[in-house]
PDB file of C-alpha atoms in Angstrom:
ATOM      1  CA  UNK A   1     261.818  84.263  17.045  1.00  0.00           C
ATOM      2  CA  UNK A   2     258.108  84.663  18.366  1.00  0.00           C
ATOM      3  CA  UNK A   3     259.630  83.922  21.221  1.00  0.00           C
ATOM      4  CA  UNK A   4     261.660  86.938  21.784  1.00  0.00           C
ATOM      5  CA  UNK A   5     259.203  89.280  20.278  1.00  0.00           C
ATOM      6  CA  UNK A   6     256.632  88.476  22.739  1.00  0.00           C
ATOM      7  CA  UNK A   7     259.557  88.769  25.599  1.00  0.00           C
ATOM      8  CA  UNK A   8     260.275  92.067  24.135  1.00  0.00           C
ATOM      9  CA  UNK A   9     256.730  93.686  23.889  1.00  0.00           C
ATOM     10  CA  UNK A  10     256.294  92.101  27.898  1.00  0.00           C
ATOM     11  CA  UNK A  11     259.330  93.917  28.695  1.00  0.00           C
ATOM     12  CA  UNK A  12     258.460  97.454  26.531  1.00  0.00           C
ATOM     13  CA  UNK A  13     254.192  97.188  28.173  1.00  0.00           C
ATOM     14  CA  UNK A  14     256.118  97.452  31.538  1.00  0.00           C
ATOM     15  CA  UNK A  15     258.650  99.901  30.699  1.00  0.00           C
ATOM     16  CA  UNK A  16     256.470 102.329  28.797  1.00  0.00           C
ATOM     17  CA  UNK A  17     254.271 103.710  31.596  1.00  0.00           C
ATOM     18  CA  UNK A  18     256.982 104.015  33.784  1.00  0.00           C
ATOM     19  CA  UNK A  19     259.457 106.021  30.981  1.00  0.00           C
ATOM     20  CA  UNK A  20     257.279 107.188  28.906  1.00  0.00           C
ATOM     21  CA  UNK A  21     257.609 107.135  24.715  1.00  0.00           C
ATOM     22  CA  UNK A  22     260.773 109.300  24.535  1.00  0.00           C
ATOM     23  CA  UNK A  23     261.994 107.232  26.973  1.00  0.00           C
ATOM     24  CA  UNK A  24     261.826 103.731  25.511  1.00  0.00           C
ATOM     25  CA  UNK A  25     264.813 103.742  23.707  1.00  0.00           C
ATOM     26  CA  UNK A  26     265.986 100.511  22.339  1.00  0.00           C
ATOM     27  CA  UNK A  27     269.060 100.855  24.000  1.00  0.00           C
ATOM     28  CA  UNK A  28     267.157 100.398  27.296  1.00  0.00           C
ATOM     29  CA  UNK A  29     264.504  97.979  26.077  1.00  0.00           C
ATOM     30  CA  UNK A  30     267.558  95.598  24.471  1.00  0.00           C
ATOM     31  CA  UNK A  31     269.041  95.719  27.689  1.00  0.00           C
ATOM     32  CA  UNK A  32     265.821  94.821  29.769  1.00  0.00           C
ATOM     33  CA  UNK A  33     264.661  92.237  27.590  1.00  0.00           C
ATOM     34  CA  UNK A  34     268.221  90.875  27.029  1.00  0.00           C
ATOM     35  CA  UNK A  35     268.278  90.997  23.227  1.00  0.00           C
ATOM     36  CA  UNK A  36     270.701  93.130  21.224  1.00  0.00           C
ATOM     37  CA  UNK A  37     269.280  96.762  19.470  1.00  0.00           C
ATOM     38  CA  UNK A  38     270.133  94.599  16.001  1.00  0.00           C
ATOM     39  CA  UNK A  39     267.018  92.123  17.119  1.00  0.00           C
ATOM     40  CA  UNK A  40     264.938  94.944  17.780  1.00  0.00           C
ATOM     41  CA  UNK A  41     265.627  96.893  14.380  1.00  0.00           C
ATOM     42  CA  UNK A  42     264.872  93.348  12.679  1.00  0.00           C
ATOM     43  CA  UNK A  43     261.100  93.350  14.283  1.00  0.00           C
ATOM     44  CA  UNK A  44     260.664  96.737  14.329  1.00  0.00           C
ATOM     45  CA  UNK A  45     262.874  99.171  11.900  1.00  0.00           C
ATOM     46  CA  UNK A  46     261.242 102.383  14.315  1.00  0.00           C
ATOM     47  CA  UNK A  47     260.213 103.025  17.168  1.00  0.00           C
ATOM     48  CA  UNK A  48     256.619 104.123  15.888  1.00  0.00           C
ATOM     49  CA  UNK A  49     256.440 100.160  14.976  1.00  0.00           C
ATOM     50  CA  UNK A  50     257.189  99.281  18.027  1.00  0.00           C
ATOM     51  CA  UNK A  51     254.178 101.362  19.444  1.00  0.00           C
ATOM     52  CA  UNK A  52     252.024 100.394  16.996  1.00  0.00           C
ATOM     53  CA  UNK A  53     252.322  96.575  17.453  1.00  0.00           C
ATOM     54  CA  UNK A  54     251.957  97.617  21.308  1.00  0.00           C
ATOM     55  CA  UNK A  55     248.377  98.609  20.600  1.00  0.00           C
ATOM     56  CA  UNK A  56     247.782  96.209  18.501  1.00  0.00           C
ATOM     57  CA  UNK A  57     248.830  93.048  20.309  1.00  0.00           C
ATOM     58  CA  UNK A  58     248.499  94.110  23.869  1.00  0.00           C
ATOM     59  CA  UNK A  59     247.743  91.943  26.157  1.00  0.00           C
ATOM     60  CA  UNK A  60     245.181  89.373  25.898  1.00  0.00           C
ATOM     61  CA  UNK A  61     242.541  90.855  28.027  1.00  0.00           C
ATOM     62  CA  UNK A  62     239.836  87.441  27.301  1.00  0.00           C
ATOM     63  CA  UNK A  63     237.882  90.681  25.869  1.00  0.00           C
ATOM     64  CA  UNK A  64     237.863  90.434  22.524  1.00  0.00           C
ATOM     65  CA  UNK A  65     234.262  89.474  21.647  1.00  0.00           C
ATOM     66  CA  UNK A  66     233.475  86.483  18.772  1.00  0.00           C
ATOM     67  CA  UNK A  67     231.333  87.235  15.176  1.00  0.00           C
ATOM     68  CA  UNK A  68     228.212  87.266  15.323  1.00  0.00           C
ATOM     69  CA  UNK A  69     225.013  87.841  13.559  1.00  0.00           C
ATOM     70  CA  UNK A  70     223.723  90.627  16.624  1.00  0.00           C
ATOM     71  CA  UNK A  71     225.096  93.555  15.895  1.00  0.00           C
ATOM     72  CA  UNK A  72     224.235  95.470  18.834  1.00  0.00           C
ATOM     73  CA  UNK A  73     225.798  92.454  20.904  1.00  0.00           C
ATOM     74  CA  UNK A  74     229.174  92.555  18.827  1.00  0.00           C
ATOM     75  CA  UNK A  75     229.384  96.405  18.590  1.00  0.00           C
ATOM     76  CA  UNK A  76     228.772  96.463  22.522  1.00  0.00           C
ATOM     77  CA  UNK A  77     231.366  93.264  23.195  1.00  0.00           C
ATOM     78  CA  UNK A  78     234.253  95.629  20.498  1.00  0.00           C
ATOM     79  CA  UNK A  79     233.154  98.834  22.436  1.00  0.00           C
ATOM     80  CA  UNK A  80     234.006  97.055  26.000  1.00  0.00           C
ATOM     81  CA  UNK A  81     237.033  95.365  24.848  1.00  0.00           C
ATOM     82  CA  UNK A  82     238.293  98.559  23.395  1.00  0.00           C
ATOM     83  CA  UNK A  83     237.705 100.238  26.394  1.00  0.00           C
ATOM     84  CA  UNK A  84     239.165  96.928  28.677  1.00  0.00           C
ATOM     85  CA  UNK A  85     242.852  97.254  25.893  1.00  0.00           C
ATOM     86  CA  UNK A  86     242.500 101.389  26.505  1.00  0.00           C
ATOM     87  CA  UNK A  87     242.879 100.496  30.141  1.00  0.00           C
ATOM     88  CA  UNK A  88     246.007  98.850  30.193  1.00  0.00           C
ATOM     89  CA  UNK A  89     248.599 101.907  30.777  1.00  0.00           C
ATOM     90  CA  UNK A  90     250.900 100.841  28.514  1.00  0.00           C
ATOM     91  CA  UNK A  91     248.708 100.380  25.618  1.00  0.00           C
ATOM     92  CA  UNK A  92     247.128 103.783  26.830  1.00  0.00           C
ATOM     93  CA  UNK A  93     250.622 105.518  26.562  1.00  0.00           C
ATOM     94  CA  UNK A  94     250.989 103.927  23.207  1.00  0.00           C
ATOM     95  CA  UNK A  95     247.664 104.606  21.759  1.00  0.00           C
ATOM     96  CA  UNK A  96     248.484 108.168  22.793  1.00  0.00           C
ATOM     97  CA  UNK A  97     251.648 108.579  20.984  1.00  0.00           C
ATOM     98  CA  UNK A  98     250.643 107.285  17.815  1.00  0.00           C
ATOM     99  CA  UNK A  99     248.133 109.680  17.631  1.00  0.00           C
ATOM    100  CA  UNK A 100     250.367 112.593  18.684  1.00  0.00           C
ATOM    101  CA  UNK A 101     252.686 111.446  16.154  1.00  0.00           C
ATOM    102  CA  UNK A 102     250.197 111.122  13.149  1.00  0.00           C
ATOM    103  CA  UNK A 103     250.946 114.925  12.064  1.00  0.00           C
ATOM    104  CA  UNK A 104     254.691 113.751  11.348  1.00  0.00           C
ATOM    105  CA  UNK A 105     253.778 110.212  10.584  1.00  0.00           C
ATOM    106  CA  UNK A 106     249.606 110.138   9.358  1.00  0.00           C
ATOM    107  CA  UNK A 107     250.652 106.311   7.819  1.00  0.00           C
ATOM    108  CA  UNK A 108     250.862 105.280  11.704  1.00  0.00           C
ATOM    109  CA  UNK A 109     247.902 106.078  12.852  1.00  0.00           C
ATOM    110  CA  UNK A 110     245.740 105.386   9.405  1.00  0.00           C
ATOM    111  CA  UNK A 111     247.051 101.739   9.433  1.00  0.00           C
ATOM    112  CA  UNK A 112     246.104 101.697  13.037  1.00  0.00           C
ATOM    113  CA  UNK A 113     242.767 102.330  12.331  1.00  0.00           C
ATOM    114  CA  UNK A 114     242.287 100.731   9.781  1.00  0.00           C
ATOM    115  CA  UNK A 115     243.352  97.438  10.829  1.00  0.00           C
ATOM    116  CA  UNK A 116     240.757  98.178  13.810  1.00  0.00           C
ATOM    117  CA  UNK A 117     238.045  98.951  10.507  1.00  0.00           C
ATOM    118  CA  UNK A 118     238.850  95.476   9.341  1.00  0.00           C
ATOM    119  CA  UNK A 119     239.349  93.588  12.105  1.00  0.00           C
ATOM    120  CA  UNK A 120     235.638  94.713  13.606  1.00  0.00           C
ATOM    121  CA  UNK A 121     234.189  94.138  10.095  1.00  0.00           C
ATOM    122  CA  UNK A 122     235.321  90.919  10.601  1.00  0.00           C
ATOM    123  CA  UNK A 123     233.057  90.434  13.520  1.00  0.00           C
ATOM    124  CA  UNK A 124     230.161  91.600  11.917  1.00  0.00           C
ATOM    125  CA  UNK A 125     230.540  89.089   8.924  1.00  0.00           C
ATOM    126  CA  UNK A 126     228.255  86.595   9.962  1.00  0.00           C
ATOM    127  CA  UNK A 127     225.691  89.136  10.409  1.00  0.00           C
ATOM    128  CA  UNK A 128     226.221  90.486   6.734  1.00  0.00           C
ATOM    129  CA  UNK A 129     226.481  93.969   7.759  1.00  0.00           C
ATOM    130  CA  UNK A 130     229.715  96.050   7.253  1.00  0.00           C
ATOM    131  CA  UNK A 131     230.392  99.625   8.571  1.00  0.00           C
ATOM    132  CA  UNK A 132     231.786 102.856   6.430  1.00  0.00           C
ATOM    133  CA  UNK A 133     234.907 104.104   7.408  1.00  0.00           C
ATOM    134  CA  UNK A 134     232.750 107.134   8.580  1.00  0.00           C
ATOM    135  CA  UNK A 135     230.542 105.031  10.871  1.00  0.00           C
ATOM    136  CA  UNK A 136     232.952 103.531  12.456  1.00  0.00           C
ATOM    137  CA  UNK A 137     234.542 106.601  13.829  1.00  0.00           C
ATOM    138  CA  UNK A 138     230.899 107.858  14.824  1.00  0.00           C
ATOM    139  CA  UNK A 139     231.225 103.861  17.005  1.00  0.00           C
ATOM    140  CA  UNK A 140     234.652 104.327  18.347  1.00  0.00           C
ATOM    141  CA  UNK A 141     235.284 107.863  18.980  1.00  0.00           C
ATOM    142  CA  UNK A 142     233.182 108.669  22.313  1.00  0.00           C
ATOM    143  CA  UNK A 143     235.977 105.973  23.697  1.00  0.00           C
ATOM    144  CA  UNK A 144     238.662 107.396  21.894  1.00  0.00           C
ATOM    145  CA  UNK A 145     237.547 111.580  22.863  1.00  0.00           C
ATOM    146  CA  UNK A 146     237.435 110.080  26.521  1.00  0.00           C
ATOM    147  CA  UNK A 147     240.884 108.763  26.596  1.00  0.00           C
ATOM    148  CA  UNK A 148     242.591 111.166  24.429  1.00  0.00           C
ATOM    149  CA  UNK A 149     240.678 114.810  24.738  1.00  0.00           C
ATOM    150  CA  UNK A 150     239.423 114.257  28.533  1.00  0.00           C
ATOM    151  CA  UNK A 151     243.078 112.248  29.647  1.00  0.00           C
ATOM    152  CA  UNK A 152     240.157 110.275  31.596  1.00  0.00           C
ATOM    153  CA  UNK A 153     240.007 106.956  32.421  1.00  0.00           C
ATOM    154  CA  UNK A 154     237.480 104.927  30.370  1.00  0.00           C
ATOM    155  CA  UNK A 155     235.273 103.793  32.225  1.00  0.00           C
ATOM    156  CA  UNK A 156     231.927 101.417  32.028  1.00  0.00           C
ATOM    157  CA  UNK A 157     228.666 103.900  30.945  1.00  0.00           C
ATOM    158  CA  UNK A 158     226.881 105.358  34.458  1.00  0.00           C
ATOM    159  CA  UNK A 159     223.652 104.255  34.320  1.00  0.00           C
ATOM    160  CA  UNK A 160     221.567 107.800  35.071  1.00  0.00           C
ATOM    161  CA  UNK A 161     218.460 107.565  37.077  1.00  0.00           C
ATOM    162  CA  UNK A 162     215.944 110.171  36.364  1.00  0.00           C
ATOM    163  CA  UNK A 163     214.696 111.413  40.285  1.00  0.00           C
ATOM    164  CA  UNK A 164     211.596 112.833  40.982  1.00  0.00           C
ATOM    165  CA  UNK A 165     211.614 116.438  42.423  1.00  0.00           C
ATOM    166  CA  UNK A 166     209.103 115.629  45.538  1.00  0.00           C
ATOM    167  CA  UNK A 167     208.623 119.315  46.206  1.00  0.00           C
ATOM    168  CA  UNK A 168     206.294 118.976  50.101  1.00  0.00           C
ATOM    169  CA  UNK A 169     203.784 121.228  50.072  1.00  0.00           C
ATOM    170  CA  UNK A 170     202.320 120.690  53.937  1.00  0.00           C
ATOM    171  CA  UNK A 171     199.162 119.941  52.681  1.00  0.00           C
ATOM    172  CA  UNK A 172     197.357 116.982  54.513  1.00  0.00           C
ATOM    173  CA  UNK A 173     199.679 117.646  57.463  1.00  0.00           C
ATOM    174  CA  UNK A 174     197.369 118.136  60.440  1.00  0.00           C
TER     175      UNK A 174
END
């Protein structure tokens, strides 16, 4: 059973950039991952379940960071993993029609971030520190406004330099 669900999401990651969201239909997916639409409806009764679980168990990237009592370290470790999973285009194309579904379906995406709420609460445990609902947005939406707003690719922070304006006056010149 396990089995076939993980065969299925394989098959739907490498399908989805290539067809899009409209274009995953189960008929397709069944026949690419060699299952029958009745197997599908059994692990996921829509096709907004099926992107959701996408997101959420893409693939294992060796990214997600451990608890920890540092929050800095665990907030950056989430932040890079998040960006690492945002990379992936088929999470990416996922991700993005969640969210452009929430106006018909708002469950979808709340659940989606909430699990995320949870799950990086989780890391922060052994610290004894949990975030607001509010403050985690404020930690995850530069990442999220980059991907969704700016259709960029997320990338690692540029370090900026500060240069000095040398402005030559000739003096001392002989």
């Amino acid at each position: 059973m396990q089995r076939t669900r993980n065969r299925v999401l394989a098959v739907a990651r490498e399908l989805l950039p290539q067809v899009g969201p409209s274009g995953l239909t189960y008929a397709l997916l069944a026949e690419r991952a060699d299952v029958t639409r009745q197997t599908l409806y059994r692990h996921w009764p829509t096709r907004a379940a099926l992107l959701f679980d996408l997101v959420l168990e893409g693939p294992d990237l060796g990214t997600y960071p451990q608890p920890g009592n540092d929050v800095r370290d665990v907030a950056t470790a989430w932040l890079k993993s998040l960006r690492a999973g945002v990379s992936v285009p088929a999470v990416r194309t996922a991700a993005l029609a969640v969210a452009a579904q929430a106006d018909h379906d708002p469950d979808s995406a709340r659940a989606l971030s909430e699990d995320r709420h949870t799950g990086f609460n989780r890391l922060l445990e052994p610290s004894g520190i949990q975030i607001s609902e509010d403050e985690f947005t404020q930690l995850y939406g530069p990442v999220l406004a980059r991907l969704f707003l700016d259709r960029g690719r997320v990338r690692p922070p540029v370090r900026v330099q500060a240069r000095r304006n040398r402005h030559h006056t000739g003096r001392g010149r002989g």
